[in-house]
Tab-separated table of C-alpha atoms and ligand atoms in Angstrom:
chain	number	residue	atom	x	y	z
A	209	UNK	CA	-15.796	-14.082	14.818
A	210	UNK	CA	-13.186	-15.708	17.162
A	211	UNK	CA	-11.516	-13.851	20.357
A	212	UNK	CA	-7.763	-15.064	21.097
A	213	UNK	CA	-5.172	-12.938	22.830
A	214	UNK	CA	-7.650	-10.518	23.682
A	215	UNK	CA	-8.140	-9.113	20.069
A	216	UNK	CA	-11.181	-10.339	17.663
A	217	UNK	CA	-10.500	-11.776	14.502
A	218	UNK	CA	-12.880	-11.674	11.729
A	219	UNK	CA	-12.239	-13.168	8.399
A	220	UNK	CA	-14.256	-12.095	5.262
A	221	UNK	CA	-11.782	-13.390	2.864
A	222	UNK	CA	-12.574	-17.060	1.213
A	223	UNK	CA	-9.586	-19.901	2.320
A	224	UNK	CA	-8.495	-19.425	-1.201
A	225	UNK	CA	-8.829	-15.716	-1.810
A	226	UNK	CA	-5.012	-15.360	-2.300
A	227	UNK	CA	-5.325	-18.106	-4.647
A	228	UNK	CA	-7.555	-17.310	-7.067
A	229	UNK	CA	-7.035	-13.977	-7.249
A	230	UNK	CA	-3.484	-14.205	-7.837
A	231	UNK	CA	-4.416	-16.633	-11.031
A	232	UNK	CA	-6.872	-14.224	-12.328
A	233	UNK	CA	-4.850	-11.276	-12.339
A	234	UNK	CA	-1.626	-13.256	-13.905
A	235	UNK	CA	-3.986	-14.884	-17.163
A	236	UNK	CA	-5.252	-11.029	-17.259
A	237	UNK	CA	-2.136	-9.159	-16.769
A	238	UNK	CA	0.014	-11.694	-18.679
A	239	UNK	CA	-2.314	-11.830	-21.921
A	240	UNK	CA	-2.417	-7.972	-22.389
A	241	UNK	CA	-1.159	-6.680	-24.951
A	242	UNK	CA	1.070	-4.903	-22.675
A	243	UNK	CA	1.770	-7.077	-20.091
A	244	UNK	CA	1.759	-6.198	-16.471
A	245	UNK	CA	1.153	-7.680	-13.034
A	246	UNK	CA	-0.456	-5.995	-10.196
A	247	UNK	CA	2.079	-5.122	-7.182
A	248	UNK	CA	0.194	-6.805	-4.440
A	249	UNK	CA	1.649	-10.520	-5.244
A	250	UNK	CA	5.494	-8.967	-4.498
A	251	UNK	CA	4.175	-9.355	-0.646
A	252	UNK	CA	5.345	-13.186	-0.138
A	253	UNK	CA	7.451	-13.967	3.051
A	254	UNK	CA	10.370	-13.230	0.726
A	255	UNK	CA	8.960	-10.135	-0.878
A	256	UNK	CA	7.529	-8.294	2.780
A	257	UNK	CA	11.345	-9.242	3.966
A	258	UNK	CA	13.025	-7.316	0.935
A	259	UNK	CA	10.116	-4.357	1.353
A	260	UNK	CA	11.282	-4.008	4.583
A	261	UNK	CA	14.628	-3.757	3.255
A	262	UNK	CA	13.450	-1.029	1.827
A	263	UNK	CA	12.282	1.295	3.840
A	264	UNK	CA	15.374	1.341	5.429
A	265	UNK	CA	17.436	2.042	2.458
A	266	UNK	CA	19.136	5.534	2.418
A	267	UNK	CA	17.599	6.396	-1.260
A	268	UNK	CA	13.941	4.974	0.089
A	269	UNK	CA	12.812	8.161	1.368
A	270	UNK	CA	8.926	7.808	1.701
A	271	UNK	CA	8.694	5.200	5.034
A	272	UNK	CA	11.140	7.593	7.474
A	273	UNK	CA	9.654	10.852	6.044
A	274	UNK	CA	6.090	9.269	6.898
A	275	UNK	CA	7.474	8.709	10.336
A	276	UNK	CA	8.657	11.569	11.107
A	277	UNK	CA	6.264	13.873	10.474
A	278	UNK	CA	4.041	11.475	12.343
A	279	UNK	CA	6.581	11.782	15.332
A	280	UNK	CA	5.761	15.153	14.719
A	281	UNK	CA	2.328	16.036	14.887
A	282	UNK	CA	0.505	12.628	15.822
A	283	UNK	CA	-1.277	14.682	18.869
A	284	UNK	CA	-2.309	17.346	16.656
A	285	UNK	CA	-3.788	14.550	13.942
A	286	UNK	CA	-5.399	12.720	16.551
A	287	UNK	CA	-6.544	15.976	18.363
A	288	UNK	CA	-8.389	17.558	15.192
A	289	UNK	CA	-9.814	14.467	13.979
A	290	UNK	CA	-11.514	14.049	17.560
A	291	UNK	CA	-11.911	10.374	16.737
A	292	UNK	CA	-12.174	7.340	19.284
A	293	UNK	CA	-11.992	4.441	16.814
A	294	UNK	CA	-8.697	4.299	14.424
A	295	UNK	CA	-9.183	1.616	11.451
A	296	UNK	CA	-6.315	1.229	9.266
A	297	UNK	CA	-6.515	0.019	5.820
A	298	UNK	CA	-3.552	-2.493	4.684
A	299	UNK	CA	-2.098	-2.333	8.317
A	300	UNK	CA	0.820	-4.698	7.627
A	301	UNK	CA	2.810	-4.343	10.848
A	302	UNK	CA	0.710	-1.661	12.293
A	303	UNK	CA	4.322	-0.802	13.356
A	304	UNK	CA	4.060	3.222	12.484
A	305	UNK	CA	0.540	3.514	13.644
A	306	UNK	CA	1.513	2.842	17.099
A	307	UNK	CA	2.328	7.180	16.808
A	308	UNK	CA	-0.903	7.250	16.523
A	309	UNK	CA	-1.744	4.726	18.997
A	310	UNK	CA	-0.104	6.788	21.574
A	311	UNK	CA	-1.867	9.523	21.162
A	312	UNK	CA	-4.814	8.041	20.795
A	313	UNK	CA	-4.960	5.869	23.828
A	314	UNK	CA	-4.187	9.131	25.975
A	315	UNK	CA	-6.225	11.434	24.483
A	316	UNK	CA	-9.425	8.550	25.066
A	317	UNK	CA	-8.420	6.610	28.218
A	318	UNK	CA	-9.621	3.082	28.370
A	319	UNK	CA	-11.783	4.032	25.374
A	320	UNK	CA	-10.317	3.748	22.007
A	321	UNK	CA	-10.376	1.282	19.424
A	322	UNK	CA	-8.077	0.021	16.579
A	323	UNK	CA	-8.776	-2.203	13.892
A	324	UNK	CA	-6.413	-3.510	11.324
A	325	UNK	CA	-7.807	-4.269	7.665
A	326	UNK	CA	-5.293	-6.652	6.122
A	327	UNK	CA	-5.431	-9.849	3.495
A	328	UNK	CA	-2.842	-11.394	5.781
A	329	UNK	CA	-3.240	-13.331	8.355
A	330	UNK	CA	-0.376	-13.479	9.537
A	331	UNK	CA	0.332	-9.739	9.712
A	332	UNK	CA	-3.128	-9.416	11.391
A	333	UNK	CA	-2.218	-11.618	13.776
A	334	UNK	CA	0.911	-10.978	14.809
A	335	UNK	CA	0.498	-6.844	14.818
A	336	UNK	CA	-2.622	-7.293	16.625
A	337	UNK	CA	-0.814	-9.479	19.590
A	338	UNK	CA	1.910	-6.851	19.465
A	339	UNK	CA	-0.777	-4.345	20.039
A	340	UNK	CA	-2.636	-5.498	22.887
A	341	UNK	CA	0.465	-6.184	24.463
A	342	UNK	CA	1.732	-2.930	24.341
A	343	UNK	CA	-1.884	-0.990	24.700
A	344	UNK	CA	-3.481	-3.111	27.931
A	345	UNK	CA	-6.886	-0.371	27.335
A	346	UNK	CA	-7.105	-0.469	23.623
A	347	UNK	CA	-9.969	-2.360	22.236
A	348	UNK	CA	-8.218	-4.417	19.156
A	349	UNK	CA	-9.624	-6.019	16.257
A	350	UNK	CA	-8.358	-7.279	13.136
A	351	UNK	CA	-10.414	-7.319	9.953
A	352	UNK	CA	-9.276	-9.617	6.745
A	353	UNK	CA	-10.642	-8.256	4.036
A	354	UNK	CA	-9.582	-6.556	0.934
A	355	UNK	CA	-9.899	-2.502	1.262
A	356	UNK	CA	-9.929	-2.060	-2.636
A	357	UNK	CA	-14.081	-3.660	-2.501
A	358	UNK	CA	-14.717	-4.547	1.127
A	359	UNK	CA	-15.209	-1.327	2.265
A	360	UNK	CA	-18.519	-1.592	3.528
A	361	UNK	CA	-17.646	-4.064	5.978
A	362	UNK	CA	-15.929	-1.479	7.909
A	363	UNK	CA	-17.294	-1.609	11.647
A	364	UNK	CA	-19.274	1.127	12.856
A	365	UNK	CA	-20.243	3.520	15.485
A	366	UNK	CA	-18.226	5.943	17.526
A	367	UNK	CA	-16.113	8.714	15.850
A	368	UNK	CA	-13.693	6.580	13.592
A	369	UNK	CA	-10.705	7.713	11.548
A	370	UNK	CA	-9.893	5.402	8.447
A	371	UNK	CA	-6.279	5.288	7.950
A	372	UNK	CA	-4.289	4.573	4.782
A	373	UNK	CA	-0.837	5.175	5.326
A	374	UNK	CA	2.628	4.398	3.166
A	375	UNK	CA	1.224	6.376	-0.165
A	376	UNK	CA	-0.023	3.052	-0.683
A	377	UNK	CA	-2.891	5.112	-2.496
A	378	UNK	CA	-0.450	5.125	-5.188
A	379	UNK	CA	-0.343	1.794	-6.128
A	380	UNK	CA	-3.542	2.792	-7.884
A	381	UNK	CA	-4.283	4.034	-11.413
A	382	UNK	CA	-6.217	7.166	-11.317
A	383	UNK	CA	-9.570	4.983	-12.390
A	384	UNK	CA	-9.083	3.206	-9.161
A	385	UNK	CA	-8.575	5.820	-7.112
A	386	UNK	CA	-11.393	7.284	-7.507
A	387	UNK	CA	-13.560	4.520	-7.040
A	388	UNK	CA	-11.826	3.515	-3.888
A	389	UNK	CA	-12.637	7.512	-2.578
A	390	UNK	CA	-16.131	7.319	-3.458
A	391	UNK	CA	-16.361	3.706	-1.534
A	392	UNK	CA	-14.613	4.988	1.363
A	393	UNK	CA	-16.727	8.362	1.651
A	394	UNK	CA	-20.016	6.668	0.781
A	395	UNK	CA	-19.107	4.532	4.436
A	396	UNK	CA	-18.170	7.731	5.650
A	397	UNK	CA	-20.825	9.555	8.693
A	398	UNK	CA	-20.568	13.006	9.653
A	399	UNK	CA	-17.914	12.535	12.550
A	400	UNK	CA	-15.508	10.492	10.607
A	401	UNK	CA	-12.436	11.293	8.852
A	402	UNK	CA	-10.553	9.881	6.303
A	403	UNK	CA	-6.069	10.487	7.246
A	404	UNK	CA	-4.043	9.881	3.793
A	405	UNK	CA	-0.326	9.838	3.461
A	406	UNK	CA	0.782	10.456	0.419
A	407	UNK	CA	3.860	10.951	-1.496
A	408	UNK	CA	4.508	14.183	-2.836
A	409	UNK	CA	6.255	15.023	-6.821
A	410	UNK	CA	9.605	15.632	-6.139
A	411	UNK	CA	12.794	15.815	-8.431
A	412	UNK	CA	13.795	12.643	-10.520
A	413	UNK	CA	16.886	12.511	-9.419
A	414	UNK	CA	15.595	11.664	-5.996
A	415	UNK	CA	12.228	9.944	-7.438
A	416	UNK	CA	14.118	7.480	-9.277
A	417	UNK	CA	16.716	6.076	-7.072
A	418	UNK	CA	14.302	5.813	-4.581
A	419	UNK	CA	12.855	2.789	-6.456
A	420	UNK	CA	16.342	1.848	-8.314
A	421	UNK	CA	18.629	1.874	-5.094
A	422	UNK	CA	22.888	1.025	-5.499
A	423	UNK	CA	22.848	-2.008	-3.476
A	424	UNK	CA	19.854	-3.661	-5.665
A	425	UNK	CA	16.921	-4.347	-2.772
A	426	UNK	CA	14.233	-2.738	-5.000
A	427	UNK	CA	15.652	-4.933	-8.219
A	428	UNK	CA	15.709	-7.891	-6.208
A	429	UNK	CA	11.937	-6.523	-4.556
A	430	UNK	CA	10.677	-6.481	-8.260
A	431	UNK	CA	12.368	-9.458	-9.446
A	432	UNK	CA	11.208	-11.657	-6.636
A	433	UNK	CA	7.255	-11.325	-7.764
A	434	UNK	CA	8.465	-14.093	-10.807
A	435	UNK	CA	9.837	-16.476	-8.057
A	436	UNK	CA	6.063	-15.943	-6.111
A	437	UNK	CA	4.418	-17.235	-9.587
A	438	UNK	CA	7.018	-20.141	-10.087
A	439	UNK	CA	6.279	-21.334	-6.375
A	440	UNK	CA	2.530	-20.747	-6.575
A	441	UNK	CA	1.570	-21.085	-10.158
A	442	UNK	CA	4.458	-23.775	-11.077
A	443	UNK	CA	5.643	-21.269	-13.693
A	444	UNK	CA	9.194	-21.889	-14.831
A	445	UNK	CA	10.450	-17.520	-15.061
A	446	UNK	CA	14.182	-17.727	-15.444
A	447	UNK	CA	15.093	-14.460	-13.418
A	448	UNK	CA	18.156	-13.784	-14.936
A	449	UNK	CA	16.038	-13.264	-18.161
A	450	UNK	CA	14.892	-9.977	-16.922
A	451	UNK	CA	16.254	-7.073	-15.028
A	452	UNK	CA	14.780	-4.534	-13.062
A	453	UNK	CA	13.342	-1.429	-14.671
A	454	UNK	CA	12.469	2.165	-12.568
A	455	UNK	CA	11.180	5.338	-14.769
A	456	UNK	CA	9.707	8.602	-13.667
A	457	UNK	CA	6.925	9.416	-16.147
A	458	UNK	CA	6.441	12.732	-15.811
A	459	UNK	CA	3.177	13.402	-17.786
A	460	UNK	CA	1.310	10.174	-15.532
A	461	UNK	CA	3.020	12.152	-12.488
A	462	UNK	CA	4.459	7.920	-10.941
A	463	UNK	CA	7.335	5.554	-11.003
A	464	UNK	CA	6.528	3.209	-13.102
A	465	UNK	CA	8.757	-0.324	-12.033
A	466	UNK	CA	9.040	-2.685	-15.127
A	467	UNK	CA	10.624	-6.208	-15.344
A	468	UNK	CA	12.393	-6.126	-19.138
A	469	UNK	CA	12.883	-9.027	-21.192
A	470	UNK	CA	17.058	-9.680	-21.946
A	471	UNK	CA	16.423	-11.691	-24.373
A	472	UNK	CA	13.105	-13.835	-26.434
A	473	UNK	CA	11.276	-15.956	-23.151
A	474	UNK	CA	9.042	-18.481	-23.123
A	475	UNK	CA	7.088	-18.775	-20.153
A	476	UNK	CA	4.915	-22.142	-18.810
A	477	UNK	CA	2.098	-21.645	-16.864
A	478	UNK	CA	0.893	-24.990	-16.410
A	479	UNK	CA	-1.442	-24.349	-13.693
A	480	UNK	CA	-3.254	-22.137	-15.627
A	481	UNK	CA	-2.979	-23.808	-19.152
A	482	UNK	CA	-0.991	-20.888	-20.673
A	483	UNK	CA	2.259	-20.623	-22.791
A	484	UNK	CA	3.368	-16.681	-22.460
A	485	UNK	CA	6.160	-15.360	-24.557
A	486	UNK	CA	7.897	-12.002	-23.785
A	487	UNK	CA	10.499	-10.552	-26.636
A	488	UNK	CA	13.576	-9.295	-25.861
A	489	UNK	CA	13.690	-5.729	-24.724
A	490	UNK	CA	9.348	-6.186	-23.740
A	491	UNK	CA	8.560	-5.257	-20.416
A	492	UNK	CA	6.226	-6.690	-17.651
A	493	UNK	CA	4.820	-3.289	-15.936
A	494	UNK	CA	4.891	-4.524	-11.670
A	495	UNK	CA	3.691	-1.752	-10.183
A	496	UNK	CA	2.880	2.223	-10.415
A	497	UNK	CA	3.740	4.563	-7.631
A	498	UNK	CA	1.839	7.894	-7.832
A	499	UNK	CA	3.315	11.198	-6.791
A	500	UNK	CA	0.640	14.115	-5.641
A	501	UNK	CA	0.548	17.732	-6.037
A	502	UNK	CA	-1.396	19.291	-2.911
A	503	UNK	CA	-3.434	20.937	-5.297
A	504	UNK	CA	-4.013	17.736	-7.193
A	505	UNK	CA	-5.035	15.926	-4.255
A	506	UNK	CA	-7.126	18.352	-2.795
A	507	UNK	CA	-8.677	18.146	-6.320
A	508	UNK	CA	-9.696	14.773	-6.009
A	509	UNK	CA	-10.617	14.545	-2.445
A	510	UNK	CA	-13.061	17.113	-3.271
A	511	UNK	CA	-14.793	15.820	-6.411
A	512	UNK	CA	-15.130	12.022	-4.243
A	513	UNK	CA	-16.896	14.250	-1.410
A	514	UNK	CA	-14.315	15.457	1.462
A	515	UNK	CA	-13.170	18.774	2.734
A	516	UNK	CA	-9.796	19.508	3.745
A	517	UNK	CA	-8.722	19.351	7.867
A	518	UNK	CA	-5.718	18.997	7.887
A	519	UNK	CA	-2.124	18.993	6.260
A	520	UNK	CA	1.221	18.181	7.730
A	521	UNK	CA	4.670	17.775	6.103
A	522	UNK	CA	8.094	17.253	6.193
A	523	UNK	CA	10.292	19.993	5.791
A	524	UNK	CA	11.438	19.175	2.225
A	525	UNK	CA	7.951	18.581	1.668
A	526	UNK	CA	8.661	15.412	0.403
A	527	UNK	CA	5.766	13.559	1.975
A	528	UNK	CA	1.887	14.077	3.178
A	529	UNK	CA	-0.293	13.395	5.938
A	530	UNK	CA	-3.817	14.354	5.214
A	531	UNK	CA	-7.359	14.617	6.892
A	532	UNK	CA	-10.387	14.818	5.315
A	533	UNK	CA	-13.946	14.953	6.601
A	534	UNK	CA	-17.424	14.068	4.261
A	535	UNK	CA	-17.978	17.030	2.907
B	1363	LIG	C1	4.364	0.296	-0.335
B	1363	LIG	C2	3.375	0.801	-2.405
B	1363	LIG	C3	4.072	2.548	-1.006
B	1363	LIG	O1	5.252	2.487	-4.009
B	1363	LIG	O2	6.829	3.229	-2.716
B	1363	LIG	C4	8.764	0.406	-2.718
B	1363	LIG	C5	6.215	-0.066	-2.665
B	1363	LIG	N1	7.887	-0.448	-4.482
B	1363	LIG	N2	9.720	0.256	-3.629
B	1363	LIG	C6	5.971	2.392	-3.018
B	1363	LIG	C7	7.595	-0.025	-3.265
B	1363	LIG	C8	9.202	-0.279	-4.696
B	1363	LIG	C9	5.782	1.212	-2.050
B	1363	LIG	N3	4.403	1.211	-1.465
């Protein structure tokens, strides 16, 4: 544990974490039988840029509609939830949590707490001197560690709310999910709370364009996780071998984002011994982005241990913000 800037840092991650998970999950992912890769490695420099991009695109509905119904109702959140510690899980830029920062810091004068859970140290870093420069009373600390089996390292004490904003709950297969509620709630004590955003089932015709936008940020998004394994595997992809791929499947309730083969490719891996060949019209799967029904949700919440606080949303009802308390 190191103090600098007036946050704490604390690093639970291994120097080469990145590293050798990344490797695992290509030899796994790239030997399926259908192949896939999983959507954390789009998050280079490049990649966090073009995500970015995103969220500001006018068919990228889910960051602004998070916002604003934070905008909205962060007093009421931080009000009900009654909490005086805020940890957020994959904090990134910590940049819409500062709603809740707001309210937080004036509803607990000089005592609150926030602490960012990130792999990156860079994010962590530079959110959490952002923070403390903006919030002179908030206690900050920033946590490196990997929410999807660190859990338990999760500090303690106080009344704490666990954060996990962006729907990035979706990312997860149903399996997953599950396993990360019963982590989080088996952490949880009797005066914390767990607040959820999640993205809600909407039409495909404003599902799908969402992640297949006109001027090509999400293509070039997707694409860009074959330029992160050239640079850090010394693969040799040829990205105008594959193009960008967005479906809704309806029955799975997600947007599922592909990378399809144009034509026959032969992949090197050389740092990991492998030869990988991808026929024309095969696809790479790159990530999965849930959609929830309320009821759905609530569903799940319920059978991993939580009971229902709150729910706020937009008025489209395009997007949730959720608190739960153990049960
Ligand atoms: C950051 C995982 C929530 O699934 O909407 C955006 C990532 N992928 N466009 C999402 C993403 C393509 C995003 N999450």
């Amino acid at each position: 544990m190191s103090t600098s800037n007036d946050f704490t840092y604390a690093d639970h991650l291994p120097a080469d974490f990145s590293d050798s998970a990344l490797r695992a999950d290509v030899r796994l992912g790239l030997t399926a039988p259908s192949k896939w890769l999983p959507p954390k490695w789009f998050y280079d420099k490049v990649g966090s840029e073009l995500f970015e991009d995103i969220t500001r695109l006018p068919e990228y509905y889910p960051t602004r509609t998070e916002r604003a119904i934070l905008t909205r109702h962060a007093d009421e959140i931080v009000r009900v939830a009654g909490a005086d510690t805020l940890i957020e899980l994959g904090s990134g830029s910590s940049e819409k949590t500062r709603l809740l920062l707001d309210a937080l810091t004036s509803r607990a004068p000089g005592g609150a707490s926030y602490v960012a859970l990130d792999v990156s140290e860079d994010a962590l870093r530079s959110a959490c001197a952002a923070l403390v420069a903006t919030y002179p009373t908030l206690r900050v600390g920033a946590l490196r560690a990997d929410f999807t089996h660190q859990l338990n390292l999760l500090p303690r004490g106080g009344a704490r709310t666990v954060a996990f904003l962006g729907s990035t709950i979706g990312n997860f297969e149903p399996a997953e999910r599950d396993q990360f509620l019963a982590s989080l709630r088996a952490g949880l004590g009797e005066r914390d709370t767990f607040l959820l955003g999640a993205d809600l089932v909407k039409p495909a015709e404003i599902l799908v364009p969402a992640y297949d936008d006109d001027a090509g940020v999400t293509a070039a998004f997707n694409l860009n996780v074959l330029d992160v394994l050239n640079h850090r595997l010394g693969a040799d992809f040829d990205r105008a071998a594959f193009e960008h791929v967005a479906v809704w499947d309806e029955q799975n309730s997600w947007i599922e984002m592909h990378l399809r083969a144009r034509r026959d490719v032969v992949v090197q891996l050389p740092d990991l011994g492998l030869q990988v060949e991808i026929m024309q019209g095969e696809s790479i799967r790159t990530e999965i982005s849930a959609k929830f029904r309320r009821d759905g949700l609530t569903d799940e919440l319920t059978a991993a241990g939580f009971v229902e606080r709150g729910w706020w949303t937009d008025e489209q009802q395009w997007f949730s913000l959720s608190l739960w308390a153990p049960a």
